[in-house]
Amino acid sequence: MTVAMHRSEDMSFRLGLRKRIDVSVCVDVSLCVDVYLCVLMCICVCVCVLMCICLCCVSRWKNWWIRGVLSLAMISGFFMVIYLGPIMLILVVMTIQIKCFQEIIDIGYRVYHSYELPWFRTLSWYFLICVNYFFYGETLAEYFGALVQREDSLQFLVRYHRFISFTLYLAGFCMFVLSLVKKHYRLQFYMFAWTHVTLLIVVTQSHLVIQNLFEGMIWFIVPISIVICNDIMAYLFGFFFGRTPLIKLSPKKTWEGFIGGFFGTLVCGFILAYLLAQFQYFVCPVEYNSETNRFTADCEPSDIFVMQQYTFPFAVQNVLTWKTVNLYPYQIHSVVLSTFASLIGPFGGFFASGFKRAFQIKDFADTIPGHGGIMDRFDCQYLMATFTHVYIASFIRGPNPSKVLQQLLVLQPEQQLSIFNAMRDRLRDRGILPPVAM
C-alpha cells in the first residue's frame, strides 16, 4: 500500500514537472529562439577553435584556415544580429549597402581619377541619399501607417513623398548638367551611367532584402543562409575534389565544387527550413506595434508553416518502405530557393568576376582578409534577394489585412469613414452583418 502511494506520488510529481517544463519552454517563444540562436553560435565558436588547433600548423592550408575562421566569425555575427531583432537587421542591411556602393564607386574613381571629373563623388553620394530617401519613405508609408497617423510631420512627408523624392533627384540631375566640362563630356556621361547602374544593383536590391524581412524573418534568413551554405560547400568540394574547370571568368571554380555545392545546399536549406518553421518569431510577418513602439512577430502561422502529410507517388512507394511523409510546405519552397541559389546564384559571382577582370583587379576591396571586399561576399546575395522577392509576390503572398489597415490609417478621416460605410453595406448585403433594424 505504501509503495503504491509512493509510486503514485512520484508519478504525479513527474507529470507535474513535465507539464511545468513544457509550459515554460513552449509558451515563451522568445526563450526558444534565444536557446536556438545560442546553440548555433556555440557550435560556430567550437568549430572555429577546432579549426585553429588543427590547421594552424599546416602552411599549405593557410588561406583555407583564414577564410574558414573569418567565415565562421561572420556567421556568428549574423546570428547575433538576428537575435537583436528587425531594427538591427535593417541597419546592417543599410550599412552593407552603403559599403558596397562605396567599393564600386571607388573603382571608377581610381580608374578615372587623373581626369579630375568635377563633382563625380559628390553627385554619386547625393544620388545614393536620394534613392534611399525614396525607398525608405515608401517603406514608412507601407508598414508604419499607425505611426504616420500619429505624427503630423510624417503625414506631410508621406503625402508628398514621391514629389519630394523627384524634386531631390531633379536637383542632382541639374547639378550634373551644370558640372559638364567640354573636354570630358563622354566620360562624365559614362560615370553618370556608372552611378545609376550601381544604384540599381545595390540600393534597389537592398530594398528588396528589407521587403523580404517584413514578410517574415524566415524569408530573410533562409535565402541568405543558403547562399552562404552554397559558397561554403562549393569551396570545400572544389578544394578537396576539384579537377574540372567550370568557367573561364573564375578559373578556381570547378564542376565538382558546383555539383557538390548544389546537393549540399539542398540539404542545408531543407533542414534550416524545418528548424525555423517551428517558431512564430521567424514565420510571422514583421509588423510595427504603435502601442509599444516596437516590431512584433505574432500571428496565426499561415498554411505553409503548418505540418502536413504528403503521400508519395506509387512509383516511389514501391521503392521506399513508407508511403507518406510529414513536412512543412515551406520545406518544399526551400528546395526551390536552394535550387536557384545553387544553379543561378553563382552567376552573380561570375558577373562580379567579369567586372573585376574588366578593370584588372582581384577584389572590390580588402575589407575582409581572405575574402576581399564586402561586395565580394554579397554579389550573389543581391540576385538571391530579387528572386526571393519575385517568388513571394508570385506564389506566396496573399491579401494582408494588417498591411491594408496600415494603408487605411494614412488616409484622411473622411476617406476612412467612406471606406467604413462601404464595407459595412457590403457585409450586410452578403449577410455577414445583421440588417439594419427598421
CSV table of C-alpha atoms in Angstrom, one decimal:
chain,number,residue,atom,x,y,z
A,1,MET,CA,0.0,0.0,0.0
A,2,THR,CA,2.8,2.4,1.0
A,3,VAL,CA,4.8,1.5,-2.1
A,4,ALA,CA,1.8,2.1,-4.3
A,5,MET,CA,1.2,5.5,-2.7
A,6,HIS,CA,4.9,6.4,-3.2
A,7,ARG,CA,4.7,5.4,-6.8
A,8,SER,CA,1.6,7.4,-7.3
A,9,GLU,CA,3.1,10.5,-5.7
A,10,ASP,CA,6.3,10.0,-7.7
A,11,MET,CA,4.3,9.7,-11.0
A,12,SER,CA,2.2,12.8,-10.1
A,13,PHE,CA,5.4,14.7,-9.4
A,14,ARG,CA,7.0,13.7,-12.7
A,15,LEU,CA,3.8,14.6,-14.7
A,16,GLY,CA,3.6,17.9,-12.9
A,17,LEU,CA,7.2,18.6,-13.5
A,18,ARG,CA,6.9,17.7,-17.2
A,19,LYS,CA,3.9,19.9,-17.6
A,20,ARG,CA,5.6,22.8,-16.0
A,21,ILE,CA,8.7,22.3,-18.2
A,22,ASP,CA,6.5,22.0,-21.3
A,23,VAL,CA,4.6,25.2,-20.4
A,24,SER,CA,7.7,27.2,-19.5
A,25,VAL,CA,9.5,26.1,-22.7
A,26,CYS,CA,6.7,26.2,-25.3
A,27,VAL,CA,4.8,29.3,-24.1
A,28,ASP,CA,7.8,31.5,-24.1
A,29,VAL,CA,8.6,31.6,-27.8
A,30,SER,CA,11.4,34.1,-27.3
A,31,LEU,CA,13.2,31.7,-24.9
A,32,CYS,CA,13.1,29.0,-27.6
A,33,VAL,CA,14.6,31.4,-30.1
A,34,ASP,CA,17.3,32.5,-27.6
A,35,VAL,CA,18.2,28.9,-26.9
A,36,TYR,CA,18.3,28.1,-30.6
A,37,LEU,CA,20.5,31.0,-31.6
A,38,CYS,CA,22.8,30.5,-28.6
A,39,VAL,CA,23.3,26.8,-29.6
A,40,LEU,CA,24.1,27.8,-33.2
A,41,MET,CA,26.6,30.4,-32.0
A,42,CYS,CA,28.3,28.0,-29.6
A,43,ILE,CA,28.6,25.4,-32.4
A,44,CYS,CA,30.3,28.1,-34.6
A,45,VAL,CA,32.7,29.1,-31.9
A,46,CYS,CA,33.6,25.4,-31.1
A,47,VAL,CA,34.2,24.7,-34.8
A,48,CYS,CA,36.3,27.8,-35.1
A,49,VAL,CA,38.5,26.8,-32.2
A,50,LEU,CA,39.0,23.3,-33.6
A,51,MET,CA,39.9,24.7,-37.0
A,52,CYS,CA,42.5,26.9,-35.3
A,53,ILE,CA,44.0,23.9,-33.5
A,54,CYS,CA,44.0,21.6,-36.5
A,55,LEU,CA,45.1,23.9,-39.2
A,56,CYS,CA,47.4,26.5,-37.8
A,57,CYS,CA,50.4,24.2,-38.3
A,58,VAL,CA,49.6,23.3,-41.9
A,59,SER,CA,51.1,26.1,-44.1
A,60,ARG,CA,49.6,24.7,-47.3
A,61,TRP,CA,46.1,25.4,-45.9
A,62,LYS,CA,46.9,28.9,-44.6
A,63,ASN,CA,44.4,30.6,-46.9
A,64,TRP,CA,41.8,27.9,-46.2
A,65,TRP,CA,42.3,28.5,-42.5
A,66,ILE,CA,41.9,32.3,-42.8
A,67,ARG,CA,38.8,32.0,-44.9
A,68,GLY,CA,37.3,29.4,-42.7
A,69,VAL,CA,37.8,31.3,-39.4
A,70,LEU,CA,36.6,34.6,-40.8
A,71,SER,CA,33.6,32.9,-42.4
A,72,LEU,CA,32.6,31.4,-39.0
A,73,ALA,CA,33.1,34.7,-37.3
A,74,MET,CA,30.8,36.4,-39.9
A,75,ILE,CA,28.2,33.6,-39.5
A,76,SER,CA,28.3,34.1,-35.7
A,77,GLY,CA,27.9,37.8,-36.2
A,78,PHE,CA,24.9,37.1,-38.4
A,79,PHE,CA,23.3,35.0,-35.7
A,80,MET,CA,23.9,37.8,-33.2
A,81,VAL,CA,22.2,40.4,-35.5
A,82,ILE,CA,19.2,38.1,-35.9
A,83,TYR,CA,19.0,37.8,-32.1
A,84,LEU,CA,18.9,41.6,-31.8
A,85,GLY,CA,15.8,41.9,-34.0
A,86,PRO,CA,14.4,43.5,-37.1
A,87,ILE,CA,15.7,47.1,-36.4
A,88,MET,CA,19.3,45.9,-36.2
A,89,LEU,CA,18.9,43.8,-39.3
A,90,ILE,CA,17.6,46.8,-41.3
A,91,LEU,CA,20.6,48.9,-40.0
A,92,VAL,CA,23.0,46.2,-41.0
A,93,VAL,CA,21.5,45.9,-44.5
A,94,MET,CA,21.8,49.7,-44.9
A,95,THR,CA,25.4,49.6,-43.7
A,96,ILE,CA,26.3,46.8,-46.1
A,97,GLN,CA,24.5,48.6,-48.9
A,98,ILE,CA,26.5,51.8,-48.3
A,99,LYS,CA,29.8,49.9,-48.2
A,100,CYS,CA,29.1,48.0,-51.4
A,101,PHE,CA,28.1,51.3,-53.1
A,102,GLN,CA,31.4,52.9,-51.9
A,103,GLU,CA,33.5,50.0,-53.2
A,104,ILE,CA,32.0,50.1,-56.7
A,105,ILE,CA,32.2,53.9,-56.9
A,106,ASP,CA,35.8,53.9,-55.6
A,107,ILE,CA,36.8,51.6,-58.5
A,108,GLY,CA,35.5,54.2,-61.0
A,109,TYR,CA,37.1,57.0,-59.1
A,110,ARG,CA,40.5,55.3,-59.0
A,111,VAL,CA,40.4,54.4,-62.7
A,112,TYR,CA,39.4,57.9,-63.9
A,113,HIS,CA,40.9,60.0,-61.0
A,114,SER,CA,43.5,61.5,-63.3
A,115,TYR,CA,40.8,63.2,-65.4
A,116,GLU,CA,39.7,65.3,-62.4
A,117,LEU,CA,36.0,64.9,-63.2
A,118,PRO,CA,34.1,67.7,-61.3
A,119,TRP,CA,31.6,66.6,-58.6
A,120,PHE,CA,31.8,62.9,-59.5
A,121,ARG,CA,32.0,61.5,-56.0
A,122,THR,CA,29.7,64.3,-54.6
A,123,LEU,CA,27.0,63.6,-57.1
A,124,SER,CA,27.3,59.8,-56.6
A,125,TRP,CA,26.7,60.1,-52.9
A,126,TYR,CA,24.0,62.6,-53.4
A,127,PHE,CA,22.1,60.2,-55.7
A,128,LEU,CA,22.6,57.5,-53.1
A,129,ILE,CA,20.9,59.6,-50.5
A,130,CYS,CA,18.0,60.5,-52.9
A,131,VAL,CA,17.3,56.9,-53.8
A,132,ASN,CA,17.5,55.7,-50.2
A,133,TYR,CA,15.1,58.5,-49.2
A,134,PHE,CA,12.7,57.3,-51.8
A,135,PHE,CA,12.8,53.6,-50.9
A,136,TYR,CA,12.7,54.0,-47.1
A,137,GLY,CA,9.9,56.6,-47.4
A,138,GLU,CA,7.9,54.0,-49.4
A,139,THR,CA,8.6,51.5,-46.6
A,140,LEU,CA,7.5,54.0,-43.9
A,141,ALA,CA,4.2,54.6,-45.7
A,142,GLU,CA,3.6,50.9,-46.3
A,143,TYR,CA,4.4,49.4,-42.9
A,144,PHE,CA,4.2,52.3,-40.4
A,145,GLY,CA,0.7,53.6,-41.0
A,146,ALA,CA,-0.2,54.0,-37.3
A,147,LEU,CA,3.0,56.0,-36.6
A,148,VAL,CA,2.3,58.2,-39.6
A,149,GLN,CA,-1.2,58.8,-38.5
A,150,ARG,CA,0.1,60.0,-35.1
A,151,GLU,CA,2.7,62.4,-36.3
A,152,ASP,CA,1.7,65.4,-38.4
A,153,SER,CA,5.1,66.0,-39.8
A,154,LEU,CA,5.2,62.4,-41.1
A,155,GLN,CA,1.8,62.8,-42.6
A,156,PHE,CA,3.1,65.6,-44.7
A,157,LEU,CA,6.2,63.7,-45.8
A,158,VAL,CA,4.3,60.6,-46.7
A,159,ARG,CA,1.6,62.5,-48.6
A,160,TYR,CA,4.1,64.3,-50.8
A,161,HIS,CA,6.8,61.7,-50.6
A,162,ARG,CA,7.2,60.9,-54.3
A,163,PHE,CA,7.1,64.6,-55.3
A,164,ILE,CA,9.8,65.4,-52.7
A,165,SER,CA,11.9,62.4,-54.0
A,166,PHE,CA,11.5,63.5,-57.6
A,167,THR,CA,12.5,67.1,-56.7
A,168,LEU,CA,15.6,65.9,-54.9
A,169,TYR,CA,16.6,63.7,-57.9
A,170,LEU,CA,15.9,66.6,-60.2
A,171,ALA,CA,18.2,68.8,-58.3
A,172,GLY,CA,21.0,66.2,-58.7
A,173,PHE,CA,20.3,65.9,-62.4
A,174,CYS,CA,20.6,69.7,-62.8
A,175,MET,CA,23.9,69.7,-60.8
A,176,PHE,CA,25.2,67.0,-63.1
A,177,VAL,CA,24.3,69.1,-66.2
A,178,LEU,CA,26.0,72.2,-64.7
A,179,SER,CA,29.1,70.1,-64.0
A,180,LEU,CA,29.7,69.1,-67.6
A,181,VAL,CA,33.1,70.1,-69.0
A,182,LYS,CA,33.7,70.3,-72.7
A,183,LYS,CA,36.7,68.0,-72.9
A,184,HIS,CA,35.1,65.3,-70.6
A,185,TYR,CA,31.5,65.1,-71.9
A,186,ARG,CA,31.7,61.4,-72.9
A,187,LEU,CA,33.5,60.3,-69.7
A,188,GLN,CA,31.1,62.3,-67.5
A,189,PHE,CA,28.1,60.6,-69.0
A,190,TYR,CA,29.9,57.3,-68.7
A,191,MET,CA,30.3,57.9,-64.9
A,192,PHE,CA,26.7,59.2,-64.6
A,193,ALA,CA,25.6,55.8,-66.0
A,194,TRP,CA,28.1,54.0,-63.7
A,195,THR,CA,26.5,55.6,-60.7
A,196,HIS,CA,22.9,54.8,-61.8
A,197,VAL,CA,23.7,51.1,-62.6
A,198,THR,CA,25.4,50.8,-59.2
A,199,LEU,CA,22.2,52.3,-57.6
A,200,LEU,CA,20.1,49.7,-59.5
A,201,ILE,CA,22.3,46.8,-58.5
A,202,VAL,CA,23.0,47.7,-54.9
A,203,VAL,CA,20.3,50.0,-53.5
A,204,THR,CA,17.3,48.6,-55.3
A,205,GLN,CA,18.1,45.1,-54.3
A,206,SER,CA,18.9,46.1,-50.8
A,207,HIS,CA,15.4,47.5,-50.5
A,208,LEU,CA,14.1,44.1,-51.7
A,209,VAL,CA,16.0,42.4,-48.9
A,210,ILE,CA,14.1,44.6,-46.4
A,211,GLN,CA,10.8,43.9,-48.1
A,212,ASN,CA,11.6,40.1,-47.7
A,213,LEU,CA,12.3,40.7,-44.0
A,214,PHE,CA,8.8,42.3,-43.4
A,215,GLU,CA,7.2,39.2,-45.0
A,216,GLY,CA,8.7,37.2,-42.1
A,217,MET,CA,12.2,36.6,-40.7
A,218,ILE,CA,12.3,33.2,-42.3
A,219,TRP,CA,12.2,34.8,-45.8
A,220,PHE,CA,15.2,36.9,-44.8
A,221,ILE,CA,17.3,34.2,-43.0
A,222,VAL,CA,16.8,31.2,-45.3
A,223,PRO,CA,17.8,32.8,-48.6
A,224,ILE,CA,20.9,34.5,-47.1
A,225,SER,CA,21.9,31.3,-45.3
A,226,ILE,CA,21.6,29.0,-48.3
A,227,VAL,CA,23.7,31.3,-50.4
A,228,ILE,CA,26.3,31.2,-47.6
A,229,CYS,CA,26.0,27.4,-47.5
A,230,ASN,CA,26.4,27.1,-51.2
A,231,ASP,CA,29.5,29.2,-51.1
A,232,ILE,CA,31.0,27.1,-48.3
A,233,MET,CA,30.0,23.7,-49.8
A,234,ALA,CA,31.2,24.7,-53.3
A,235,TYR,CA,34.5,25.8,-51.8
A,236,LEU,CA,35.0,22.7,-49.8
A,237,PHE,CA,34.1,20.3,-52.6
A,238,GLY,CA,36.2,22.3,-55.0
A,239,PHE,CA,39.2,22.4,-52.6
A,240,PHE,CA,39.2,18.6,-51.9
A,241,PHE,CA,37.8,17.1,-55.2
A,242,GLY,CA,38.0,19.9,-57.8
A,243,ARG,CA,39.6,18.8,-61.1
A,244,THR,CA,37.4,20.1,-63.9
A,245,PRO,CA,37.3,23.9,-64.6
A,246,LEU,CA,33.8,25.4,-64.6
A,247,ILE,CA,34.1,28.8,-66.3
A,248,LYS,CA,36.9,30.9,-67.6
A,249,LEU,CA,35.8,34.0,-65.7
A,250,SER,CA,36.6,32.2,-62.4
A,251,PRO,CA,39.4,29.7,-63.1
A,252,LYS,CA,39.3,28.4,-59.5
A,253,LYS,CA,35.6,27.3,-59.8
A,254,THR,CA,35.2,23.6,-60.7
A,255,TRP,CA,32.4,21.4,-61.8
A,256,GLU,CA,33.0,19.2,-58.7
A,257,GLY,CA,32.5,22.2,-56.4
A,258,PHE,CA,29.5,23.4,-58.4
A,259,ILE,CA,27.7,20.0,-58.2
A,260,GLY,CA,28.8,19.3,-54.6
A,261,GLY,CA,27.5,22.8,-53.6
A,262,PHE,CA,24.2,22.1,-55.2
A,263,PHE,CA,23.5,19.0,-53.2
A,264,GLY,CA,24.9,20.4,-50.0
A,265,THR,CA,22.7,23.5,-50.4
A,266,LEU,CA,19.6,21.4,-50.9
A,267,VAL,CA,20.2,19.5,-47.7
A,268,CYS,CA,21.2,22.7,-45.8
A,269,GLY,CA,18.1,24.6,-46.9
A,270,PHE,CA,15.7,21.7,-46.2
A,271,ILE,CA,17.0,21.3,-42.7
A,272,LEU,CA,17.1,25.0,-41.9
A,273,ALA,CA,13.5,25.4,-43.2
A,274,TYR,CA,12.4,22.7,-40.9
A,275,LEU,CA,14.1,24.2,-37.9
A,276,LEU,CA,12.9,27.8,-38.4
A,277,ALA,CA,9.3,26.9,-39.4
A,278,GLN,CA,8.6,25.8,-35.9
A,279,PHE,CA,8.9,29.3,-34.4
A,280,GLN,CA,6.4,32.1,-34.7
A,281,TYR,CA,9.3,34.6,-34.3
A,282,PHE,CA,10.6,33.5,-37.7
A,283,VAL,CA,7.4,32.7,-39.7
A,284,CYS,CA,5.1,35.7,-38.8
A,285,PRO,CA,5.3,38.9,-40.8
A,286,VAL,CA,7.2,41.6,-39.0
A,287,GLU,CA,4.8,44.4,-38.0
A,288,TYR,CA,5.1,47.7,-36.2
A,289,ASN,CA,3.1,47.9,-33.0
A,290,SER,CA,2.0,51.5,-32.4
A,291,GLU,CA,1.1,50.9,-28.7
A,292,THR,CA,4.6,49.5,-27.7
A,293,ASN,CA,6.6,51.3,-30.5
A,294,ARG,CA,8.2,48.0,-31.3
A,295,PHE,CA,8.3,45.4,-34.0
A,296,THR,CA,6.3,42.3,-33.3
A,297,ALA,CA,6.0,38.9,-34.9
A,298,ASP,CA,2.8,37.5,-33.5
A,299,CYS,CA,0.3,35.8,-35.7
A,300,GLU,CA,-1.5,32.5,-36.6
A,301,PRO,CA,1.0,30.8,-38.9
A,302,SER,CA,-0.1,30.5,-42.5
A,303,ASP,CA,-0.7,27.1,-44.1
A,304,ILE,CA,2.9,26.9,-45.5
A,305,PHE,CA,4.2,26.8,-41.9
A,306,VAL,CA,1.8,24.1,-40.6
A,307,MET,CA,3.0,20.5,-40.7
A,308,GLN,CA,1.1,18.4,-43.4
A,309,GLN,CA,1.2,14.9,-44.5
A,310,TYR,CA,2.2,14.1,-48.1
A,311,THR,CA,1.6,10.8,-49.9
A,312,PHE,CA,4.4,9.6,-52.2
A,313,PRO,CA,3.6,8.6,-55.8
A,314,PHE,CA,3.1,4.9,-56.3
A,315,ALA,CA,6.4,4.6,-58.2
A,316,VAL,CA,8.2,5.9,-55.1
A,317,GLN,CA,6.2,3.8,-52.7
A,318,ASN,CA,7.4,0.7,-54.5
A,319,VAL,CA,11.0,1.7,-53.8
A,320,LEU,CA,10.7,3.1,-50.3
A,321,THR,CA,9.4,1.4,-47.2
A,322,TRP,CA,7.0,4.2,-46.3
A,323,LYS,CA,4.1,5.8,-48.1
A,324,THR,CA,3.7,9.2,-46.5
A,325,VAL,CA,5.9,11.9,-45.1
A,326,ASN,CA,5.2,14.8,-42.8
A,327,LEU,CA,6.7,18.1,-43.9
A,328,TYR,CA,6.2,21.8,-43.6
A,329,PRO,CA,5.1,23.1,-47.0
A,330,TYR,CA,7.8,25.8,-46.6
A,331,GLN,CA,10.4,23.0,-46.9
A,332,ILE,CA,9.2,22.4,-50.4
A,333,HIS,CA,9.6,26.1,-51.1
A,334,SER,CA,13.1,25.9,-49.6
A,335,VAL,CA,14.0,23.4,-52.3
A,336,VAL,CA,13.1,25.9,-55.0
A,337,LEU,CA,15.1,28.6,-53.2
A,338,SER,CA,18.1,26.3,-52.8
A,339,THR,CA,18.0,25.2,-56.4
A,340,PHE,CA,18.1,28.9,-57.5
A,341,ALA,CA,20.9,29.7,-55.0
A,342,SER,CA,22.9,26.7,-56.3
A,343,LEU,CA,22.4,26.9,-60.1
A,344,ILE,CA,21.7,30.6,-60.8
A,345,GLY,CA,23.0,32.4,-57.8
A,346,PRO,CA,26.7,31.7,-58.7
A,347,PHE,CA,26.2,33.7,-61.9
A,348,GLY,CA,26.0,36.8,-59.7
A,349,GLY,CA,29.6,35.9,-58.7
A,350,PHE,CA,30.6,35.2,-62.3
A,351,PHE,CA,29.2,38.6,-63.2
A,352,ALA,CA,31.2,40.3,-60.5
A,353,SER,CA,34.3,38.3,-61.7
A,354,GLY,CA,33.8,39.6,-65.2
A,355,PHE,CA,33.5,43.2,-63.8
A,356,LYS,CA,36.8,42.8,-61.9
A,357,ARG,CA,38.6,41.3,-64.8
A,358,ALA,CA,37.5,44.3,-67.0
A,359,PHE,CA,39.3,46.6,-64.6
A,360,GLN,CA,42.1,44.2,-63.8
A,361,ILE,CA,41.5,44.0,-60.1
A,362,LYS,CA,41.4,40.9,-57.9
A,363,ASP,CA,38.8,42.1,-55.3
A,364,PHE,CA,36.4,45.0,-54.9
A,365,ALA,CA,38.4,46.0,-51.7
A,366,ASP,CA,40.5,44.4,-49.0
A,367,THR,CA,38.0,44.8,-46.1
A,368,ILE,CA,37.9,41.2,-45.1
A,369,PRO,CA,41.2,39.2,-45.2
A,370,GLY,CA,40.9,36.2,-47.4
A,371,HIS,CA,37.5,37.3,-48.8
A,372,GLY,CA,38.1,40.7,-50.4
A,373,GLY,CA,35.6,43.4,-50.0
A,374,ILE,CA,32.0,43.4,-48.8
A,375,MET,CA,30.8,43.3,-52.4
A,376,ASP,CA,32.8,40.2,-53.0
A,377,ARG,CA,30.7,38.5,-50.3
A,378,PHE,CA,27.3,39.8,-51.4
A,379,ASP,CA,27.5,39.6,-55.2
A,380,CYS,CA,25.2,36.5,-55.1
A,381,GLN,CA,23.1,37.7,-52.2
A,382,TYR,CA,21.6,40.6,-54.2
A,383,LEU,CA,20.5,38.3,-57.0
A,384,MET,CA,19.0,35.9,-54.5
A,385,ALA,CA,17.1,38.7,-52.7
A,386,THR,CA,15.5,39.7,-56.0
A,387,PHE,CA,14.5,36.1,-56.8
A,388,THR,CA,13.0,35.7,-53.3
A,389,HIS,CA,11.0,38.9,-53.6
A,390,VAL,CA,9.6,37.9,-57.0
A,391,TYR,CA,8.9,34.3,-55.7
A,392,ILE,CA,7.0,35.6,-52.7
A,393,ALA,CA,5.0,38.0,-54.9
A,394,SER,CA,4.2,35.3,-57.4
A,395,PHE,CA,3.5,32.2,-55.3
A,396,ILE,CA,3.2,33.1,-51.6
A,397,ARG,CA,1.8,36.5,-50.8
A,398,GLY,CA,-1.9,36.9,-50.4
A,399,PRO,CA,-4.1,39.7,-49.1
A,400,ASN,CA,-2.6,41.0,-45.9
A,401,PRO,CA,-5.2,42.6,-43.5
A,402,SER,CA,-2.6,44.2,-41.4
A,403,LYS,CA,-1.0,45.9,-44.4
A,404,VAL,CA,-4.4,47.1,-45.6
A,405,LEU,CA,-5.1,48.6,-42.2
A,406,GLN,CA,-1.8,50.4,-42.2
A,407,GLN,CA,-2.6,51.9,-45.5
A,408,LEU,CA,-6.1,52.9,-44.4
A,409,LEU,CA,-4.6,54.7,-41.3
A,410,VAL,CA,-2.7,57.0,-43.7
A,411,LEU,CA,-5.9,58.2,-45.3
A,412,GLN,CA,-7.9,61.3,-44.3
A,413,PRO,CA,-10.7,60.8,-41.7
A,414,GLU,CA,-13.4,61.4,-44.3
A,415,GLN,CA,-11.8,58.8,-46.6
A,416,GLN,CA,-11.6,56.3,-43.8
A,417,LEU,CA,-15.3,56.9,-42.9
A,418,SER,CA,-16.3,56.5,-46.6
A,419,ILE,CA,-14.5,53.1,-46.8
A,420,PHE,CA,-16.0,52.0,-43.4
A,421,ASN,CA,-19.6,52.8,-44.7
A,422,ALA,CA,-18.9,51.0,-48.0
A,423,MET,CA,-17.6,47.9,-46.2
A,424,ARG,CA,-20.5,47.8,-43.7
A,425,ASP,CA,-23.0,48.0,-46.6
A,426,ARG,CA,-21.2,45.3,-48.5
A,427,LEU,CA,-21.1,42.9,-45.5
A,428,ARG,CA,-24.8,43.5,-44.8
A,429,ASP,CA,-25.6,42.6,-48.4
A,430,ARG,CA,-23.6,39.4,-48.1
A,431,GLY,CA,-25.4,38.5,-44.8
A,432,ILE,CA,-22.2,38.7,-42.7
A,433,LEU,CA,-23.6,41.6,-40.7
A,434,PRO,CA,-27.2,41.7,-39.5
A,435,PRO,CA,-29.5,44.1,-41.5
A,436,VAL,CA,-30.4,47.5,-40.1
A,437,ALA,CA,-33.3,47.3,-37.7
A,438,MET,CA,-36.4,49.0,-39.1
